[in-house]
mmCIF file of C-alpha atoms and ligand atoms in Angstrom:
data_model
loop_
_atom_site.group_PDB
_atom_site.id
_atom_site.type_symbol
_atom_site.label_atom_id
_atom_site.label_comp_id
_atom_site.label_asym_id
_atom_site.label_seq_id
_atom_site.Cartn_x
_atom_site.Cartn_y
_atom_site.Cartn_z
ATOM 1 C CA MET A 29 0.000 0.000 0.000
ATOM 2 C CA THR A 30 1.448 3.401 -0.954
ATOM 3 C CA GLN A 31 1.827 5.715 1.994
ATOM 4 C CA PRO A 32 0.417 9.219 1.780
ATOM 5 C CA THR A 33 2.981 11.992 1.544
ATOM 6 C CA VAL A 34 3.213 14.801 4.074
ATOM 7 C CA PHE A 35 5.179 18.029 4.290
ATOM 8 C CA VAL A 36 5.900 19.323 7.788
ATOM 9 C CA THR A 37 6.953 22.950 7.621
ATOM 10 C CA ARG A 38 9.211 22.964 10.696
ATOM 11 C CA GLN A 39 10.876 20.543 13.073
ATOM 12 C CA ILE A 40 8.269 19.307 15.543
ATOM 13 C CA PRO A 41 8.789 17.390 18.790
ATOM 14 C CA GLN A 42 10.196 13.960 18.027
ATOM 15 C CA PRO A 43 7.513 11.701 19.555
ATOM 16 C CA ALA A 44 4.815 13.374 17.458
ATOM 17 C CA LEU A 45 6.945 13.220 14.332
ATOM 18 C CA GLU A 46 7.735 9.544 14.849
ATOM 19 C CA ARG A 47 4.066 8.751 15.161
ATOM 20 C CA LEU A 48 3.317 10.651 11.958
ATOM 21 C CA ARG A 49 6.079 8.719 10.188
ATOM 22 C CA ARG A 50 4.236 5.488 10.977
ATOM 23 C CA HIS A 51 1.314 6.762 8.868
ATOM 24 C CA ALA A 52 2.945 8.710 6.056
ATOM 25 C CA ALA A 53 6.110 9.390 4.098
ATOM 26 C CA VAL A 54 7.139 12.597 5.794
ATOM 27 C CA GLU A 55 9.384 15.403 4.639
ATOM 28 C CA VAL A 56 10.319 17.932 7.286
ATOM 29 C CA TRP A 57 11.568 21.437 6.467
ATOM 30 C CA PRO A 58 14.952 21.443 8.175
ATOM 31 C CA ASP A 59 15.592 25.153 8.783
ATOM 32 C CA ASP A 60 14.765 27.410 11.723
ATOM 33 C CA GLU A 61 13.349 29.944 9.281
ATOM 34 C CA PRO A 62 10.026 28.969 7.677
ATOM 35 C CA PRO A 63 10.078 27.725 4.077
ATOM 36 C CA ASP A 64 9.894 30.478 1.482
ATOM 37 C CA ARG A 65 6.674 30.971 -0.438
ATOM 38 C CA GLN A 66 7.760 29.108 -3.575
ATOM 39 C CA THR A 67 8.882 26.051 -1.594
ATOM 40 C CA LEU A 68 5.592 26.046 0.226
ATOM 41 C CA ILE A 69 3.621 26.341 -3.027
ATOM 42 C CA ASP A 70 5.610 23.524 -4.629
ATOM 43 C CA GLN A 71 5.235 21.249 -1.637
ATOM 44 C CA VAL A 72 1.540 21.856 -1.153
ATOM 45 C CA ALA A 73 1.014 21.075 -4.846
ATOM 46 C CA GLU A 74 2.604 17.659 -4.468
ATOM 47 C CA VAL A 75 1.634 16.178 -1.132
ATOM 48 C CA ASP A 76 -1.420 14.580 0.459
ATOM 49 C CA GLY A 77 -1.074 16.447 3.728
ATOM 50 C CA VAL A 78 0.601 19.510 5.211
ATOM 51 C CA LEU A 79 1.448 20.103 8.849
ATOM 52 C CA SER A 80 1.780 23.879 8.969
ATOM 53 C CA MET A 81 2.752 26.605 11.421
ATOM 54 C CA LEU A 82 1.300 30.072 11.890
ATOM 55 C CA THR A 83 4.323 31.409 9.982
ATOM 56 C CA ASP A 84 3.220 29.735 6.722
ATOM 57 C CA PRO A 85 0.934 31.941 4.631
ATOM 58 C CA ILE A 86 -1.235 29.423 2.776
ATOM 59 C CA THR A 87 -3.212 31.793 0.611
ATOM 60 C CA ALA A 88 -6.231 31.089 -1.635
ATOM 61 C CA ASP A 89 -4.108 30.726 -4.787
ATOM 62 C CA PHE A 90 -2.376 27.670 -3.271
ATOM 63 C CA PHE A 91 -5.585 25.724 -3.695
ATOM 64 C CA GLU A 92 -5.682 26.235 -7.456
ATOM 65 C CA ASN A 93 -3.109 23.506 -7.833
ATOM 66 C CA THR A 94 -3.526 20.898 -5.127
ATOM 67 C CA PRO A 95 -4.485 17.713 -6.960
ATOM 68 C CA ARG A 96 -3.626 15.410 -4.061
ATOM 69 C CA LEU A 97 -4.122 17.532 -0.982
ATOM 70 C CA LYS A 98 -6.518 15.930 1.498
ATOM 71 C CA ALA A 99 -5.724 17.700 4.740
ATOM 72 C CA ILE A 100 -3.944 20.646 6.305
ATOM 73 C CA SER A 101 -3.193 20.535 9.991
ATOM 74 C CA GLN A 102 -1.891 23.617 11.707
ATOM 75 C CA MET A 103 0.137 23.372 14.909
ATOM 76 C CA ALA A 104 -1.556 26.411 16.448
ATOM 77 C CA VAL A 105 -4.970 27.389 17.661
ATOM 78 C CA GLY A 106 -5.056 30.417 15.334
ATOM 79 C CA PHE A 107 -5.300 29.831 11.593
ATOM 80 C CA ASP A 108 -5.491 33.358 10.159
ATOM 81 C CA ASN A 109 -2.514 32.500 7.915
ATOM 82 C CA ILE A 110 -4.594 29.939 6.008
ATOM 83 C CA ALA A 111 -7.266 30.777 3.441
ATOM 84 C CA VAL A 112 -9.725 28.466 5.140
ATOM 85 C CA ASP A 113 -12.625 29.411 2.843
ATOM 86 C CA ALA A 114 -10.612 28.340 -0.176
ATOM 87 C CA ALA A 115 -9.746 25.064 1.572
ATOM 88 C CA THR A 116 -13.416 24.513 2.367
ATOM 89 C CA ARG A 117 -14.407 25.088 -1.250
ATOM 90 C CA LYS A 118 -12.012 22.290 -2.173
ATOM 91 C CA GLY A 119 -13.385 20.035 0.586
ATOM 92 C CA ILE A 120 -10.081 20.120 2.449
ATOM 93 C CA PRO A 121 -10.330 20.049 6.241
ATOM 94 C CA VAL A 122 -8.012 22.362 8.179
ATOM 95 C CA GLY A 123 -7.016 21.172 11.640
ATOM 96 C CA HIS A 124 -5.896 23.344 14.550
ATOM 97 C CA THR A 125 -5.042 22.917 18.222
ATOM 98 C CA PRO A 126 -7.592 24.623 20.476
ATOM 99 C CA GLY A 127 -7.691 24.128 24.227
ATOM 100 C CA ILE A 128 -4.316 22.505 24.694
ATOM 101 C CA LEU A 129 -2.425 25.803 25.002
ATOM 102 C CA THR A 130 -4.983 27.705 27.052
ATOM 103 C CA GLU A 131 -3.352 27.513 30.478
ATOM 104 C CA THR A 132 0.193 27.985 29.188
ATOM 105 C CA THR A 133 -0.828 31.073 27.232
ATOM 106 C CA ALA A 134 -2.679 32.526 30.217
ATOM 107 C CA ASP A 135 0.389 31.873 32.402
ATOM 108 C CA PHE A 136 2.485 33.855 29.971
ATOM 109 C CA ALA A 137 -0.008 36.708 29.663
ATOM 110 C CA TRP A 138 0.222 36.958 33.439
ATOM 111 C CA ALA A 139 4.010 36.908 33.260
ATOM 112 C CA LEU A 140 3.892 39.888 30.889
ATOM 113 C CA LEU A 141 1.273 41.640 32.995
ATOM 114 C CA MET A 142 3.263 41.274 36.219
ATOM 115 C CA ALA A 143 6.590 42.091 34.588
ATOM 116 C CA ALA A 144 5.226 45.236 32.915
ATOM 117 C CA ALA A 145 3.364 46.383 36.026
ATOM 118 C CA ARG A 146 6.379 45.951 38.293
ATOM 119 C CA ARG A 147 9.049 46.929 35.745
ATOM 120 C CA VAL A 148 10.878 43.622 36.103
ATOM 121 C CA VAL A 149 12.637 43.703 32.730
ATOM 122 C CA GLU A 150 13.626 47.365 33.049
ATOM 123 C CA ALA A 151 15.080 46.707 36.528
ATOM 124 C CA HIS A 152 16.899 43.593 35.346
ATOM 125 C CA ASN A 153 18.346 45.458 32.349
ATOM 126 C CA GLN A 154 19.644 48.229 34.618
ATOM 127 C CA VAL A 155 21.305 45.765 36.957
ATOM 128 C CA GLN A 156 22.805 43.852 34.052
ATOM 129 C CA ARG A 157 24.251 47.096 32.662
ATOM 130 C CA GLY A 158 25.920 47.689 36.040
ATOM 131 C CA VAL A 159 23.489 50.425 37.064
ATOM 132 C CA TRP A 160 22.496 49.484 40.597
ATOM 133 C CA GLN A 161 20.422 52.310 41.988
ATOM 134 C CA PRO A 162 20.370 52.432 45.783
ATOM 135 C CA TRP A 163 16.981 51.709 47.331
ATOM 136 C CA GLY A 164 14.917 54.890 47.107
ATOM 137 C CA PRO A 165 11.289 55.756 47.754
ATOM 138 C CA ASP A 166 10.563 56.186 44.055
ATOM 139 C CA VAL A 167 13.129 53.895 42.502
ATOM 140 C CA LEU A 168 11.524 51.652 39.896
ATOM 141 C CA THR A 169 8.083 51.999 41.392
ATOM 142 C CA GLY A 170 5.355 50.356 39.373
ATOM 143 C CA TYR A 171 1.689 49.520 39.759
ATOM 144 C CA ASP A 172 -0.098 47.145 42.110
ATOM 145 C CA VAL A 173 -1.728 44.159 40.524
ATOM 146 C CA HIS A 174 -3.671 42.992 43.575
ATOM 147 C CA GLY A 175 -6.972 44.746 43.984
ATOM 148 C CA ALA A 176 -6.757 46.380 40.540
ATOM 149 C CA THR A 177 -9.259 46.101 37.684
ATOM 150 C CA LEU A 178 -8.436 43.672 34.890
ATOM 151 C CA GLY A 179 -10.200 44.136 31.554
ATOM 152 C CA ILE A 180 -10.247 41.026 29.379
ATOM 153 C CA ILE A 181 -11.073 41.470 25.699
ATOM 154 C CA GLY A 182 -12.183 38.152 24.221
ATOM 155 C CA PHE A 183 -13.656 35.846 26.830
ATOM 156 C CA GLY A 184 -12.996 32.463 25.260
ATOM 157 C CA ARG A 185 -10.884 29.754 26.827
ATOM 158 C CA ILE A 186 -7.755 31.868 27.353
ATOM 159 C CA GLY A 187 -9.674 34.934 28.504
ATOM 160 C CA GLN A 188 -11.433 32.801 31.102
ATOM 161 C CA ALA A 189 -8.135 31.273 32.238
ATOM 162 C CA MET A 190 -6.903 34.848 32.794
ATOM 163 C CA ALA A 191 -9.969 35.574 34.903
ATOM 164 C CA ARG A 192 -9.451 32.473 37.052
ATOM 165 C CA ARG A 193 -5.915 33.577 37.853
ATOM 166 C CA ALA A 194 -7.130 37.091 38.676
ATOM 167 C CA GLN A 195 -9.207 35.686 41.535
ATOM 168 C CA GLY A 196 -6.000 35.003 43.436
ATOM 169 C CA PHE A 197 -5.103 38.686 43.175
ATOM 170 C CA ASP A 198 -8.485 39.915 44.449
ATOM 171 C CA MET A 199 -9.083 41.767 41.225
ATOM 172 C CA ARG A 200 -12.254 43.201 39.781
ATOM 173 C CA VAL A 201 -12.554 41.589 36.370
ATOM 174 C CA LEU A 202 -14.403 43.113 33.419
ATOM 175 C CA TYR A 203 -14.767 41.322 30.115
ATOM 176 C CA PHE A 204 -15.825 42.310 26.645
ATOM 177 C CA ASP A 205 -16.852 39.761 24.049
ATOM 178 C CA ARG A 206 -19.476 39.489 21.310
ATOM 179 C CA ASP A 207 -21.131 36.840 23.514
ATOM 180 C CA ARG A 208 -22.233 37.053 27.123
ATOM 181 C CA TYR A 209 -21.123 34.366 29.590
ATOM 182 C CA PRO A 210 -23.746 34.301 32.384
ATOM 183 C CA LEU A 211 -22.366 31.114 33.946
ATOM 184 C CA GLN A 212 -18.856 32.546 34.220
ATOM 185 C CA GLU A 213 -20.260 35.852 35.457
ATOM 186 C CA ALA A 214 -21.802 33.895 38.331
ATOM 187 C CA THR A 215 -18.949 31.482 39.031
ATOM 188 C CA LEU A 216 -15.938 33.738 38.448
ATOM 189 C CA GLY A 217 -17.551 36.974 39.571
ATOM 190 C CA VAL A 218 -16.621 38.701 36.303
ATOM 191 C CA GLN A 219 -18.715 41.530 34.861
ATOM 192 C CA TYR A 220 -19.527 42.197 31.226
ATOM 193 C CA ALA A 221 -18.591 45.727 30.123
ATOM 194 C CA PRO A 222 -19.003 47.486 26.780
ATOM 195 C CA PHE A 223 -15.692 47.895 24.957
ATOM 196 C CA ASP A 224 -15.217 51.597 25.758
ATOM 197 C CA THR A 225 -16.190 51.157 29.411
ATOM 198 C CA LEU A 226 -13.674 48.350 29.759
ATOM 199 C CA LEU A 227 -10.955 50.546 28.286
ATOM 200 C CA THR A 228 -11.662 53.510 30.534
ATOM 201 C CA GLU A 229 -12.134 51.541 33.761
ATOM 202 C CA SER A 230 -9.379 48.928 33.579
ATOM 203 C CA ASP A 231 -5.921 49.145 35.135
ATOM 204 C CA PHE A 232 -4.830 46.197 33.015
ATOM 205 C CA VAL A 233 -6.208 45.367 29.584
ATOM 206 C CA SER A 234 -5.437 41.921 28.183
ATOM 207 C CA LEU A 235 -6.322 40.800 24.656
ATOM 208 C CA HIS A 236 -7.513 37.290 23.827
ATOM 209 C CA VAL A 237 -9.211 37.442 20.427
ATOM 210 C CA TYR A 238 -8.588 35.745 17.110
ATOM 211 C CA LEU A 239 -7.183 37.984 14.387
ATOM 212 C CA SER A 240 -9.844 38.771 11.787
ATOM 213 C CA PRO A 241 -10.257 41.674 9.354
ATOM 214 C CA GLU A 242 -12.705 43.242 11.852
ATOM 215 C CA ASN A 243 -10.410 43.203 14.857
ATOM 216 C CA ARG A 244 -7.147 44.054 13.134
ATOM 217 C CA HIS A 245 -5.850 47.103 15.075
ATOM 218 C CA MET A 246 -8.802 46.943 17.456
ATOM 219 C CA ILE A 247 -6.457 48.745 19.856
ATOM 220 C CA SER A 248 -5.192 51.834 18.074
ATOM 221 C CA ARG A 249 -4.775 55.561 18.773
ATOM 222 C CA ASP A 250 -8.371 56.231 19.868
ATOM 223 C CA GLN A 251 -8.614 53.201 22.124
ATOM 224 C CA LEU A 252 -5.239 53.917 23.754
ATOM 225 C CA LYS A 253 -6.365 57.480 24.451
ATOM 226 C CA ARG A 254 -9.405 56.136 26.291
ATOM 227 C CA MET A 255 -7.253 54.050 28.641
ATOM 228 C CA LYS A 256 -5.967 55.293 32.002
ATOM 229 C CA GLN A 257 -2.562 56.957 32.015
ATOM 230 C CA THR A 258 -1.577 54.335 34.586
ATOM 231 C CA ALA A 259 -2.865 51.423 32.535
ATOM 232 C CA VAL A 260 -0.886 48.430 31.300
ATOM 233 C CA LEU A 261 -1.748 46.736 27.996
ATOM 234 C CA VAL A 262 -1.033 43.038 27.473
ATOM 235 C CA ASN A 263 -1.277 41.326 24.109
ATOM 236 C CA THR A 264 -0.674 37.613 23.695
ATOM 237 C CA ALA A 265 -3.085 37.362 20.742
ATOM 238 C CA ARG A 266 -1.839 37.996 17.198
ATOM 239 C CA GLY A 267 0.338 41.104 17.049
ATOM 240 C CA ALA A 268 -1.871 42.847 14.502
ATOM 241 C CA VAL A 269 -4.751 43.083 16.955
ATOM 242 C CA VAL A 270 -2.806 46.083 18.268
ATOM 243 C CA ASP A 271 -1.565 48.965 16.144
ATOM 244 C CA ASN A 272 2.001 48.804 17.440
ATOM 245 C CA ASP A 273 2.941 52.195 15.932
ATOM 246 C CA ALA A 274 0.131 53.808 17.904
ATOM 247 C CA LEU A 275 1.151 51.827 20.985
ATOM 248 C CA ALA A 276 4.741 53.084 20.794
ATOM 249 C CA GLU A 277 3.461 56.668 20.471
ATOM 250 C CA ALA A 278 1.098 56.248 23.426
ATOM 251 C CA LEU A 279 3.858 54.787 25.613
ATOM 252 C CA LEU A 280 6.267 57.541 24.631
ATOM 253 C CA ALA A 281 3.680 60.236 25.276
ATOM 254 C CA GLY A 282 2.772 58.730 28.649
ATOM 255 C CA GLU A 283 -0.808 58.095 27.551
ATOM 256 C CA ILE A 284 -0.587 54.649 29.126
ATOM 257 C CA ALA A 285 2.016 53.386 31.593
ATOM 258 C CA ALA A 286 3.399 50.202 30.093
ATOM 259 C CA ALA A 287 2.804 47.293 27.775
ATOM 260 C CA GLY A 288 3.742 43.649 27.464
ATOM 261 C CA VAL A 289 3.213 42.327 23.963
ATOM 262 C CA ASP A 290 4.032 39.035 22.262
ATOM 263 C CA PRO A 291 3.718 39.699 18.520
ATOM 264 C CA GLU A 292 4.927 37.808 15.490
ATOM 265 C CA PRO A 293 8.024 39.544 14.063
ATOM 266 C CA ILE A 294 8.061 43.327 14.006
ATOM 267 C CA PRO A 295 10.902 45.281 12.348
ATOM 268 C CA VAL A 296 14.067 45.360 14.469
ATOM 269 C CA ASP A 297 14.041 49.157 14.294
ATOM 270 C CA HIS A 298 10.442 49.454 15.458
ATOM 271 C CA PRO A 299 10.151 52.238 18.079
ATOM 272 C CA LEU A 300 8.475 49.842 20.506
ATOM 273 C CA LEU A 301 11.754 47.957 20.897
ATOM 274 C CA GLY A 302 13.587 50.963 22.309
ATOM 275 C CA LEU A 303 11.093 51.796 25.043
ATOM 276 C CA PRO A 304 11.847 50.863 28.658
ATOM 277 C CA ASN A 305 8.138 50.563 29.420
ATOM 278 C CA ALA A 306 7.464 48.072 26.623
ATOM 279 C CA ILE A 307 8.224 44.382 27.047
ATOM 280 C CA VAL A 308 8.259 42.661 23.689
ATOM 281 C CA THR A 309 8.618 38.900 23.262
ATOM 282 C CA PRO A 310 8.663 36.908 19.996
ATOM 283 C CA HIS A 311 5.245 35.223 20.137
ATOM 284 C CA ILE A 312 6.174 32.638 22.758
ATOM 285 C CA ALA A 313 3.045 32.606 24.922
ATOM 286 C CA SER A 314 2.393 28.919 24.203
ATOM 287 C CA ALA A 315 6.075 27.999 24.344
ATOM 288 C CA SER A 316 6.336 25.557 27.214
ATOM 289 C CA LYS A 317 7.986 22.253 26.335
ATOM 290 C CA ASN A 318 4.970 20.299 27.471
ATOM 291 C CA THR A 319 2.437 22.370 25.596
ATOM 292 C CA ARG A 320 4.421 22.405 22.371
ATOM 293 C CA LEU A 321 4.625 18.596 22.544
ATOM 294 C CA HIS A 322 0.876 18.364 23.085
ATOM 295 C CA MET A 323 0.202 20.817 20.257
ATOM 296 C CA ALA A 324 2.326 18.706 17.922
ATOM 297 C CA GLU A 325 0.530 15.521 19.015
ATOM 298 C CA MET A 326 -2.833 17.161 18.411
ATOM 299 C CA ALA A 327 -1.742 18.431 14.999
ATOM 300 C CA VAL A 328 -0.585 14.903 14.104
ATOM 301 C CA ASP A 329 -3.918 13.424 15.265
ATOM 302 C CA ASN A 330 -5.774 15.886 13.052
ATOM 303 C CA LEU A 331 -3.542 15.195 10.076
ATOM 304 C CA ILE A 332 -3.760 11.427 10.321
ATOM 305 C CA ALA A 333 -7.540 11.639 10.575
ATOM 306 C CA GLY A 334 -7.644 13.929 7.537
ATOM 307 C CA LEU A 335 -5.405 11.626 5.517
ATOM 308 C CA GLU A 336 -7.484 8.606 6.418
ATOM 309 C CA GLY A 337 -10.712 10.367 5.459
ATOM 310 C CA ARG A 338 -11.935 10.441 9.061
ATOM 311 C CA ARG A 339 -13.331 13.541 10.748
ATOM 312 C CA MET A 340 -10.532 15.604 12.288
ATOM 313 C CA PRO A 341 -10.904 15.777 16.074
ATOM 314 C CA ASN A 342 -10.282 19.552 15.908
ATOM 315 C CA CYS A 343 -11.265 21.100 12.626
ATOM 316 C CA ALA A 344 -11.333 24.812 11.851
ATOM 317 C CA ASN A 345 -13.788 24.338 8.962
ATOM 318 C CA PRO A 346 -16.139 21.559 10.094
ATOM 319 C CA GLU A 347 -18.510 22.627 7.337
ATOM 320 C CA VAL A 348 -16.381 20.509 4.961
ATOM 321 C CA TYR A 349 -18.033 17.532 6.573
ATOM 322 C CA THR A 350 -21.493 18.749 5.726
ATOM 323 C CA ALA A 351 -21.231 21.017 2.674
ATOM 324 C CA CYS A 352 -19.343 18.891 0.196
ATOM 325 C CA GLY A 353 -17.617 16.385 2.438
ATOM 326 C CA PRO A 354 -13.895 15.860 2.688
ATOM 327 C CA ARG A 355 -11.969 13.950 0.090
ATOM 328 C CA MET A 356 -12.543 10.370 1.188
ATOM 329 C CA GLU A 357 -10.438 8.539 -1.374
ATOM 330 C CA ILE A 358 -8.992 5.353 -0.045
ATOM 331 C CA ILE A 359 -5.240 5.616 0.097
ATOM 332 C CA ASN A 360 -3.707 2.552 -1.416
HETATM 333 C C1 LIG I 6 -1.494 29.882 18.351
HETATM 334 O O1 LIG I 6 -1.530 28.687 18.655
HETATM 335 O O2 LIG I 6 -2.284 30.390 17.552
HETATM 336 C C2 LIG I 6 -0.456 30.730 19.007
HETATM 337 O O3 LIG I 6 -0.428 31.986 18.508
HETATM 338 C C3 LIG I 6 0.904 30.096 18.924
HETATM 339 O O4 LIG I 6 0.939 29.033 19.765
#
């Protein structure tokens, strides 16, 4: 029986890869940098399955020439880099990894929140440069987290995990989402607030939304102006949810106090990178060893299911199973 062919766009944890190799002839992109566009196009045109990362733009034109492709499985919860509608039109299921990275991502959002509030990175950088200021009443003073108001934008799994952690800090928690969550309002003591109210009343604003055309730059000049001058912004969602140019200006002008953001690459000369009150990390919120292993395992489960014509356990476009059905050819 001929094995299906699979292209994996980056090295993934070994146990997951070995399992995939038992089901398919696998080619793994060997570099630390993602494959360039042409390589990706050529590979996608030739294989039965792709295990992709959020750094692989799989645009609609890819699907014009995918005679064999039966499944795409992304090792990420977000899939804004994939033209899912085009995949759906071709009956190709797209897998993703929801749930598994929730707690790890919330942990990291809290790490950014605490570090920005209490100026941990700025203090560390000073000490490392040999600048050891003597203790002083106003040396490196930051903002209290306990008892403050946390505003959570996007109250899905990760937003709710943020709220659970906030209970330990006796915080008032506001959330904004297109849906209301009455159960969580009762059990976690969180309050729904309209978007503008959340911005004006929160000491900490943390973003937990998918990137879509509608919420690209949902935090920009106007929204930053509405926030408190003492506020801290945290973004562990996709970088483009925040207008980072506007954020740098707001931080420089003292319109808000600090920020901790975890975007995909921004230019090395971006003004945000020179600001002491901005902590910027390279999109590592889900980067614990355990979680990355579990994400890879989940992505492999989705891919194997897709290749075998079974329903993917976690599918971003489940309508493929109703609208036109996935490609169910028997692999032989
Ligand atoms: C995701 O999964 O979408 C994160 O951005 C990376 O883990």
